[in-house]
PDB file of C-alpha atoms in Angstrom:
ATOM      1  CA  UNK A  43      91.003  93.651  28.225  1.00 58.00           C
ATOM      2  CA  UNK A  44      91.979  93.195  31.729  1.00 69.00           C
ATOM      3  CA  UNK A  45      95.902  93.570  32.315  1.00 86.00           C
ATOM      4  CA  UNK A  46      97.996  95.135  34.990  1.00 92.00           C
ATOM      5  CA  UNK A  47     101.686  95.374  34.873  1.00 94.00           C
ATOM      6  CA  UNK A  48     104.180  96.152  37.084  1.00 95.00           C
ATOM      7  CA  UNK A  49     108.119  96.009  37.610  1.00 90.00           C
ATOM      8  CA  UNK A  50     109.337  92.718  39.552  1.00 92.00           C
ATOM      9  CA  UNK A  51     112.087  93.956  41.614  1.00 96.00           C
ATOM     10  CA  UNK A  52     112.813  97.118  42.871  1.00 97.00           C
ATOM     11  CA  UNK A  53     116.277  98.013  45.181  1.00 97.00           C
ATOM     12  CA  UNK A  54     116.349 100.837  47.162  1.00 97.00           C
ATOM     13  CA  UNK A  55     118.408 102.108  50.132  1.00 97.00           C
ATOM     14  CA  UNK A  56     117.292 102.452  53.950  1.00 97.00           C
ATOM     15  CA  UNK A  57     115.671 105.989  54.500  1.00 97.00           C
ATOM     16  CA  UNK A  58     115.342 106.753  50.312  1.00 97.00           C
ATOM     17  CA  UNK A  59     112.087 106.815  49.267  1.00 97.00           C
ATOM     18  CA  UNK A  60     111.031 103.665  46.878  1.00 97.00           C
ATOM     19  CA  UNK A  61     108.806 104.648  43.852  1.00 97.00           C
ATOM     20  CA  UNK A  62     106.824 101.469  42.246  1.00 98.00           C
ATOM     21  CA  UNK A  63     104.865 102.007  39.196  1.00 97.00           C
ATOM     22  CA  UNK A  64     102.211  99.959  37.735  1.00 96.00           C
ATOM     23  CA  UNK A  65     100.057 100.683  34.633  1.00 95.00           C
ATOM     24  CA  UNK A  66      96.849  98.991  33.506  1.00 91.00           C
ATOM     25  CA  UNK A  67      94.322  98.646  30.599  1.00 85.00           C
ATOM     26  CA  UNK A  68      90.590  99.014  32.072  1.00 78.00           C
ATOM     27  CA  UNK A  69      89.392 102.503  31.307  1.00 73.00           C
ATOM     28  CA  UNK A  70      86.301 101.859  33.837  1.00 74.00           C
ATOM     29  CA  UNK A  71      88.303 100.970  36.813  1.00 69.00           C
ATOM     30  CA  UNK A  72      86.831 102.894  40.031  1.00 76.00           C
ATOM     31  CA  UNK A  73      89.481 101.226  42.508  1.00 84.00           C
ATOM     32  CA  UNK A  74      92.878 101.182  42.271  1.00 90.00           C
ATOM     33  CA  UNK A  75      94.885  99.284  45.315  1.00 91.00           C
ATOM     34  CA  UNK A  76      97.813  98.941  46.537  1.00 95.00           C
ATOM     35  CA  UNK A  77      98.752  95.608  48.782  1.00 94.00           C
ATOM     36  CA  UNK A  78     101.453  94.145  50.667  1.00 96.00           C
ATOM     37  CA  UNK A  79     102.666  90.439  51.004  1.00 95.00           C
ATOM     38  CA  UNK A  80     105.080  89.622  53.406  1.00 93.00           C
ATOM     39  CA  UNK A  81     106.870  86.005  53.378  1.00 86.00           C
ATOM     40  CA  UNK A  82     104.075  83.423  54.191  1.00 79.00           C
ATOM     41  CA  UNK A  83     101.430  86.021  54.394  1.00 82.00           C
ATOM     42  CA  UNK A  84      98.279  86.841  53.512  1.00 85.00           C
ATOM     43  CA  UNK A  85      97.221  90.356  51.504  1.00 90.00           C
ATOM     44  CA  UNK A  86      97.189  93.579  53.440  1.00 90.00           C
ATOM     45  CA  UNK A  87      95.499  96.489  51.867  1.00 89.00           C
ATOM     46  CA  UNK A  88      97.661  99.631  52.151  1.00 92.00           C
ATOM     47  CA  UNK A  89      95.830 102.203  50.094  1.00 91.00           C
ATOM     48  CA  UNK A  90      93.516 102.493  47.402  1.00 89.00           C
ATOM     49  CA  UNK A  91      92.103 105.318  45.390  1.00 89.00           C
ATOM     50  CA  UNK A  92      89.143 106.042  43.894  1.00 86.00           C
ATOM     51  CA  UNK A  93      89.130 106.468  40.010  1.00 84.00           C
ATOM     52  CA  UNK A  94      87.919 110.464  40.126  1.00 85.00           C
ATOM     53  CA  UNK A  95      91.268 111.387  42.311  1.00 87.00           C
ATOM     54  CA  UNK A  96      94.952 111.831  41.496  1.00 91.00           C
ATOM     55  CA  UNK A  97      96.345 111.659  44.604  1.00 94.00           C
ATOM     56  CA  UNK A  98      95.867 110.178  47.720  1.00 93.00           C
ATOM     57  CA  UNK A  99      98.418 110.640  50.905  1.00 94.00           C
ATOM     58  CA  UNK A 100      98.796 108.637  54.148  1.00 91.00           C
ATOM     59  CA  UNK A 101     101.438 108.887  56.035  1.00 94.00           C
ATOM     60  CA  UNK A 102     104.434 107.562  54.526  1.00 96.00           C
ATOM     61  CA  UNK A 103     102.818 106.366  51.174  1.00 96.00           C
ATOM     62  CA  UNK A 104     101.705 108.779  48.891  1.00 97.00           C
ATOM     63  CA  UNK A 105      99.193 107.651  46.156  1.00 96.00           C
ATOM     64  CA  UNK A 106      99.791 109.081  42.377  1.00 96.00           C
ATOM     65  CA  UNK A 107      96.956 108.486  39.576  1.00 95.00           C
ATOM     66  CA  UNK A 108      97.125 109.764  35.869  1.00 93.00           C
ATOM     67  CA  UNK A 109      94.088 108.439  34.566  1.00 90.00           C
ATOM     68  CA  UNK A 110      95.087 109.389  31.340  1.00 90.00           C
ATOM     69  CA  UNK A 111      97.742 107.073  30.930  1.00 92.00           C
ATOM     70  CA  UNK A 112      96.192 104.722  32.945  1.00 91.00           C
ATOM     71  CA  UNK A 113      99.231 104.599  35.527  1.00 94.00           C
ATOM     72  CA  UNK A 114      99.249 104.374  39.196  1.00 95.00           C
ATOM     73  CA  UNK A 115     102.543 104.618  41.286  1.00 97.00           C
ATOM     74  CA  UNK A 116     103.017 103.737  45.563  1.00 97.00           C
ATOM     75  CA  UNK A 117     105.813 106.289  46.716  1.00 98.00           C
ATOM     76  CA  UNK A 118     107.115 105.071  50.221  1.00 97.00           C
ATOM     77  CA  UNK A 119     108.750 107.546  52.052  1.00 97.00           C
ATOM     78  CA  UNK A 120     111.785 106.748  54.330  1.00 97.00           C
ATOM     79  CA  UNK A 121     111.805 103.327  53.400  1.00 97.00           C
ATOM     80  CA  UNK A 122     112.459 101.141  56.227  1.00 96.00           C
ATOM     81  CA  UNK A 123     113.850  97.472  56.615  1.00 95.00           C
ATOM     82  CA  UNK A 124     110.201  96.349  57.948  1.00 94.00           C
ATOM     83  CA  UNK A 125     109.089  97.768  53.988  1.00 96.00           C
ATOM     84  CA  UNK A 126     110.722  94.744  52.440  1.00 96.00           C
ATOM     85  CA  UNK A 127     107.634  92.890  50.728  1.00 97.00           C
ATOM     86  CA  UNK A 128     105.855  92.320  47.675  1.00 97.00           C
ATOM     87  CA  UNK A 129     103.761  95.008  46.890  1.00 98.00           C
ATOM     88  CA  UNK A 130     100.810  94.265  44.320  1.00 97.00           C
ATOM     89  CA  UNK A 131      98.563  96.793  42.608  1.00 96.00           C
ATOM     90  CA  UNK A 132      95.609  95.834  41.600  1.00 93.00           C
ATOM     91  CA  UNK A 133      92.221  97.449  40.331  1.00 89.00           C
ATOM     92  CA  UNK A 134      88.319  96.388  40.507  1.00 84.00           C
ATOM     93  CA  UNK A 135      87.297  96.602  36.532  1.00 73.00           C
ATOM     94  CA  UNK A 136      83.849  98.168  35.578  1.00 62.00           C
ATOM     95  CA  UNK A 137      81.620 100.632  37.620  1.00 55.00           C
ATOM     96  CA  UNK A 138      81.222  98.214  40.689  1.00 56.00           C
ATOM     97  CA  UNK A 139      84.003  97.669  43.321  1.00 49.00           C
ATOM     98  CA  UNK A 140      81.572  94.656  44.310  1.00 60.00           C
ATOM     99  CA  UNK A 141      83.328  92.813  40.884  1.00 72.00           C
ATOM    100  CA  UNK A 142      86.583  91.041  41.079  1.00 83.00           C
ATOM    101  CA  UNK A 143      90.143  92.328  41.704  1.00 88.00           C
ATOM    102  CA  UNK A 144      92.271  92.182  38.792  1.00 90.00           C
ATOM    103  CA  UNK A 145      96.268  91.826  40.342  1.00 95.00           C
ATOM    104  CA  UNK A 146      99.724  92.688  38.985  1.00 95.00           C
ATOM    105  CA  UNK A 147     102.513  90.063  38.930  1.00 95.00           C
ATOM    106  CA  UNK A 148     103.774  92.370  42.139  1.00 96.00           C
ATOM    107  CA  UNK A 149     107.126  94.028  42.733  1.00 97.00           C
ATOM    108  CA  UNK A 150     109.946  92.805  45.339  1.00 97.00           C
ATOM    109  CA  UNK A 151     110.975  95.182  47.103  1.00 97.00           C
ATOM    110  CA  UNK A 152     114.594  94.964  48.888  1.00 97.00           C
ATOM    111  CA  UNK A 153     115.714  97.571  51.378  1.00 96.00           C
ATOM    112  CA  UNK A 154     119.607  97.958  51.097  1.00 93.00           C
ATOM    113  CA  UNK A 155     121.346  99.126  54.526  1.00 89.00           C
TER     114      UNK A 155
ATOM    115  CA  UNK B 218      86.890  91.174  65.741  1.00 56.00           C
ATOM    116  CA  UNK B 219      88.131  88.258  64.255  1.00 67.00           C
ATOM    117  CA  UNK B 220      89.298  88.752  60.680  1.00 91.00           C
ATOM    118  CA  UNK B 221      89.094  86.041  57.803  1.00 95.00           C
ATOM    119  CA  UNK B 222      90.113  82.534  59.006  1.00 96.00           C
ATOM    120  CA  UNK B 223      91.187  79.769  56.480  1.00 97.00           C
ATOM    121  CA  UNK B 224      92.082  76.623  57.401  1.00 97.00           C
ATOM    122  CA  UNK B 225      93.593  74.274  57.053  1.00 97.00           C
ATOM    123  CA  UNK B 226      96.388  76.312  56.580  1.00 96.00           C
ATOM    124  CA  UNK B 227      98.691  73.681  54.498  1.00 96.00           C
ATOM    125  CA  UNK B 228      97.694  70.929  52.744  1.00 96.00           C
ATOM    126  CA  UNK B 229      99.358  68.143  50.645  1.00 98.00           C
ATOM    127  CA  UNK B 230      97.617  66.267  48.552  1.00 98.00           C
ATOM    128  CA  UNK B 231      98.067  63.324  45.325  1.00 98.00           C
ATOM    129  CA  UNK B 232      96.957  63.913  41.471  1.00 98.00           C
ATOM    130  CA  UNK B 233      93.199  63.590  40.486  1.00 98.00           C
ATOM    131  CA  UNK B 234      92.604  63.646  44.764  1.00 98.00           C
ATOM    132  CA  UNK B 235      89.955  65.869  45.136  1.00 98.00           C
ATOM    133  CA  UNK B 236      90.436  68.961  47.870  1.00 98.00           C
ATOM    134  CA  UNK B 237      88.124  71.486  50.248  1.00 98.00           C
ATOM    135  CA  UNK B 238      89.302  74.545  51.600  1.00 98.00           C
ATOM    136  CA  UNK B 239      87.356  76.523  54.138  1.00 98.00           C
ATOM    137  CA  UNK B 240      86.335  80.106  54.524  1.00 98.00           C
ATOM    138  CA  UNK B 241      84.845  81.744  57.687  1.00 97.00           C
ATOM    139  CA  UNK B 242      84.403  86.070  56.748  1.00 96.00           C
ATOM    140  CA  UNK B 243      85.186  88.878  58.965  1.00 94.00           C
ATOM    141  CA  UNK B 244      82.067  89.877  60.985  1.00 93.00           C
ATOM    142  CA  UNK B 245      79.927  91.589  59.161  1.00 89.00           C
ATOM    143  CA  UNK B 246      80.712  90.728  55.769  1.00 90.00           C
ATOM    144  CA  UNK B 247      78.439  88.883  53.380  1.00 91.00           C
ATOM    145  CA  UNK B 248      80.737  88.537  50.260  1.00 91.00           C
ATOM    146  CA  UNK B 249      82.758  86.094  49.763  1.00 95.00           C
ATOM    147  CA  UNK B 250      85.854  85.632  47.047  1.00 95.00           C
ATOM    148  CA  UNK B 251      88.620  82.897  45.900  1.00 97.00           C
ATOM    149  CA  UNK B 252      92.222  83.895  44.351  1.00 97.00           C
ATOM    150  CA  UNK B 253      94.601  81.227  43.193  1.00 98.00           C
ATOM    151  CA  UNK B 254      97.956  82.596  44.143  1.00 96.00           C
ATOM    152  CA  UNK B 255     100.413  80.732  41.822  1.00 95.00           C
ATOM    153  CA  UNK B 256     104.565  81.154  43.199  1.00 92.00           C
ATOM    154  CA  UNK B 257     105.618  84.003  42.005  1.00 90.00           C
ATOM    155  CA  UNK B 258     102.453  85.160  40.587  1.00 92.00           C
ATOM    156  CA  UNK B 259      99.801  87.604  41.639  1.00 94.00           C
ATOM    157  CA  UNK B 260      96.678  86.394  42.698  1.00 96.00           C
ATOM    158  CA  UNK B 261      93.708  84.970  40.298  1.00 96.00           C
ATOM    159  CA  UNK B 262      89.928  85.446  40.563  1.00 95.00           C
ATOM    160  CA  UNK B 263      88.508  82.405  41.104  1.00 97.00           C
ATOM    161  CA  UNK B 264      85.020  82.786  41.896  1.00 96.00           C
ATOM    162  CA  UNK B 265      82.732  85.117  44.147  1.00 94.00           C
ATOM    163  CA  UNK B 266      79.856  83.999  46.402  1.00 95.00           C
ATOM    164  CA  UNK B 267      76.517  86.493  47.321  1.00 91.00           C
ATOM    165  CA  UNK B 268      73.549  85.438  49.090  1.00 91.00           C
ATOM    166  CA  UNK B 269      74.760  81.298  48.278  1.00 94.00           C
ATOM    167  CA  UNK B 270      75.328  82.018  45.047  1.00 94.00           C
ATOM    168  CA  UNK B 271      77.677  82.004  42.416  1.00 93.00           C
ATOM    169  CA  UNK B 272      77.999  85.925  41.181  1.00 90.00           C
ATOM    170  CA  UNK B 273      81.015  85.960  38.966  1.00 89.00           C
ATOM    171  CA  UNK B 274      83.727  83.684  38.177  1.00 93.00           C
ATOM    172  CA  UNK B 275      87.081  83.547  36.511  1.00 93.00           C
ATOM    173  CA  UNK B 276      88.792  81.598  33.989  1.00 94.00           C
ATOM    174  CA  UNK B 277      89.173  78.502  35.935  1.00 97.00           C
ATOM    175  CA  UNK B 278      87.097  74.672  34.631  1.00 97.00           C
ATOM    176  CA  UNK B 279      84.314  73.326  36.013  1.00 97.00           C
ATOM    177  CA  UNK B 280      86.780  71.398  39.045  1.00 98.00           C
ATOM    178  CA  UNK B 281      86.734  74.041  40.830  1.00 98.00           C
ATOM    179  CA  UNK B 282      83.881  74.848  42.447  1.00 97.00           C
ATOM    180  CA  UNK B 283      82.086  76.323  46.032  1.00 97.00           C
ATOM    181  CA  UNK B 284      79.741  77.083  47.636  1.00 97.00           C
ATOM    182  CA  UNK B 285      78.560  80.191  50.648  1.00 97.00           C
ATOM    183  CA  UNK B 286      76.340  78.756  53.650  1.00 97.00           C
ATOM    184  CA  UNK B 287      73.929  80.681  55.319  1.00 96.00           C
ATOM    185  CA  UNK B 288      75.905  81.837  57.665  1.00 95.00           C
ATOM    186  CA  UNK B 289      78.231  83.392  54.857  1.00 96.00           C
ATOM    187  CA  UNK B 290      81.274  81.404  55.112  1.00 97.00           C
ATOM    188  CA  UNK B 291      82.765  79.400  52.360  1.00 98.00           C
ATOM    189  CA  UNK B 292      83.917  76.669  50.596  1.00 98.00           C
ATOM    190  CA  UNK B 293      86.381  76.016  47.676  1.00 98.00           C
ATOM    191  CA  UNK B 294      86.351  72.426  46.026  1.00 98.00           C
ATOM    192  CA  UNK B 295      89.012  71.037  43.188  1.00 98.00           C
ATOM    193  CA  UNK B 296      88.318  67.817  42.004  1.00 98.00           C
ATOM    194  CA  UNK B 297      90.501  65.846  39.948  1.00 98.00           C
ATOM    195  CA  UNK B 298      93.748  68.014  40.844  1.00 98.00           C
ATOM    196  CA  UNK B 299      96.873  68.583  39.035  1.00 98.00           C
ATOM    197  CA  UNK B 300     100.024  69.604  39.372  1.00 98.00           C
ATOM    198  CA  UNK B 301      99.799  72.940  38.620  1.00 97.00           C
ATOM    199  CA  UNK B 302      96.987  73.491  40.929  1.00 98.00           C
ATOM    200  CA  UNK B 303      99.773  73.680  43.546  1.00 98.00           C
ATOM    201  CA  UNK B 304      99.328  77.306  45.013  1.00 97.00           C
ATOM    202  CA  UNK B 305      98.292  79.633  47.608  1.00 96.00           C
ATOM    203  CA  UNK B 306      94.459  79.721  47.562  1.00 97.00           C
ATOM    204  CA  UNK B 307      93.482  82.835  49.768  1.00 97.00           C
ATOM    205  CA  UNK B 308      89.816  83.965  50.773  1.00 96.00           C
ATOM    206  CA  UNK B 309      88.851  87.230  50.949  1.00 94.00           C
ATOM    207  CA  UNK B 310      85.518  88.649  52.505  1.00 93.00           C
ATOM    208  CA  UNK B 311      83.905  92.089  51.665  1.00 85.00           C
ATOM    209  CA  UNK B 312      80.359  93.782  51.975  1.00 78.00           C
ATOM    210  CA  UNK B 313      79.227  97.262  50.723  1.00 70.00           C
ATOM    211  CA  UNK B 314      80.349  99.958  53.327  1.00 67.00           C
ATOM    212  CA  UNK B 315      77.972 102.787  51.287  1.00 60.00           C
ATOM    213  CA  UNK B 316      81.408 104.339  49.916  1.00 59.00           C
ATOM    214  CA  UNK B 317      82.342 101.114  48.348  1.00 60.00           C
ATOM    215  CA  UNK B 318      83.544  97.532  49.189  1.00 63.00           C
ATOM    216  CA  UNK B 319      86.202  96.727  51.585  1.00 73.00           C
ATOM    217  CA  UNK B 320      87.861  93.689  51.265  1.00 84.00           C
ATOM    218  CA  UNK B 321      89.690  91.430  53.803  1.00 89.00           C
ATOM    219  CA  UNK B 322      91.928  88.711  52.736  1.00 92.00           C
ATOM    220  CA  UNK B 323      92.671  85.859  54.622  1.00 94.00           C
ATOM    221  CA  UNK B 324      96.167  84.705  55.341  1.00 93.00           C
ATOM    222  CA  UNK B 325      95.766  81.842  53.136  1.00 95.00           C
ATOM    223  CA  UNK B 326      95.694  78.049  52.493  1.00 97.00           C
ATOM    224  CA  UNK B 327      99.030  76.670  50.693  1.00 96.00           C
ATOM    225  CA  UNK B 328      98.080  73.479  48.638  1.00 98.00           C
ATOM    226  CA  UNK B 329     100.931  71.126  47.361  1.00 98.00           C
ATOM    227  CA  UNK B 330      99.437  68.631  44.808  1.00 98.00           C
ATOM    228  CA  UNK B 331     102.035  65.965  44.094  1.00 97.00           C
TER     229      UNK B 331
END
């Protein structure tokens, strides 16, 4: 089937780094995304990573994949107020990033002072 | 370069009123794809439009429906709405880049059926 599932809130402190894990069930997935949804917004594509890498780094988010367990985690280094969002993964199922995205329920993200 | 433009952006509308939301894509892009964004939820395939035509859908019934012009933007129709229709229906617009698809959502049309 196609599931992904993620934590819904996650607390962290200004400058920490925030850590949000996700996990899902389609073995064939090529892309796996990251996005971010501020109040009122739209979807903004931070990363994504291509099924045949484990890691992918840009800046202050660093991309993990273990393909294996079929879990994907966003690490957000010196997490600042302006990080406060809802950050969904999601993947593209099957060998064709042309299908549908499949999203998490997303994660809330607060930012502490 | 104008991204993806939705409109309206809110809407309010009765039970069993029927509804049309509107897509224009980001230049250059000939793909065109509906989520249902319920509160609190993540978003839901609706349906994805190639070349005016229906290429894959989602688990959604036969009142919602769309359609892709020629000149690649979009529309989204629910007849017969419901409550629970109520949601954030965004747009997003991709084409094939040679090293995969790039999507580009829209910021969104909020629907409140009541």
């Amino acid at each position: 089937g196609e599931d992904v599932e993620q934590s819904l809130f996650l607390s962290v402190r200004e400058g920490d780094s925030s850590v949000i894990n996700c996990t899902y069930t389609d073995s064939s997935s090529t892309y796996l995304y990251w996005y971010k949804q501020e109040p009122g917004a739209g979807l903004q594509l931070l990363t994504y990573i291509f099924s045949n890498m484990d890691m992918k780094q840009d800046q202050r988010l660093t991309v993990l994949l273990n393909k294996k367990d079929k879990h994907l985690s966003l690490r957000i280094a010196d997490t600042q107020t302006g990080d406060s969002a809802i950050y969904f993964c999601a993947e593209t199922p099957g060998y064709s990033s042309a299908s549908k995205i499949i999203f998490g329920s997303g994660t809330r993200l607060s930012i502490r002072p | 370069d104008a991204g993806v433009t939705q409109s309206p952006t809110h809407l309010i509308k009765t039970r069993g009123q029927q509804v049309t939301l509107r897509c224009s894509p980001k230049s250059g892009h000939d793909t065109v794809s509906w989520y249902q964004q319920a509160l609190g939820q993540g978003p839901q395939f609706i349906f994805q439009y190639y070349e005016e035509e229906e290429r894959q859908r989602g688990n959604f019934p036969d009142r919602f429906s769309g359609h892709q012009f020629p000149n690649y933007s979009s529309e989204l129709n629910v007849n017969a709405l419901l409550l629970g229709d109520s949601a954030l229906y965004l747009c997003a617009s991709s084409t094939w880049t040679g090293r995969g698809y790039g999507y580009t959502f829209g910021s969104g049309t909020r629907l409140t059926v009541v």
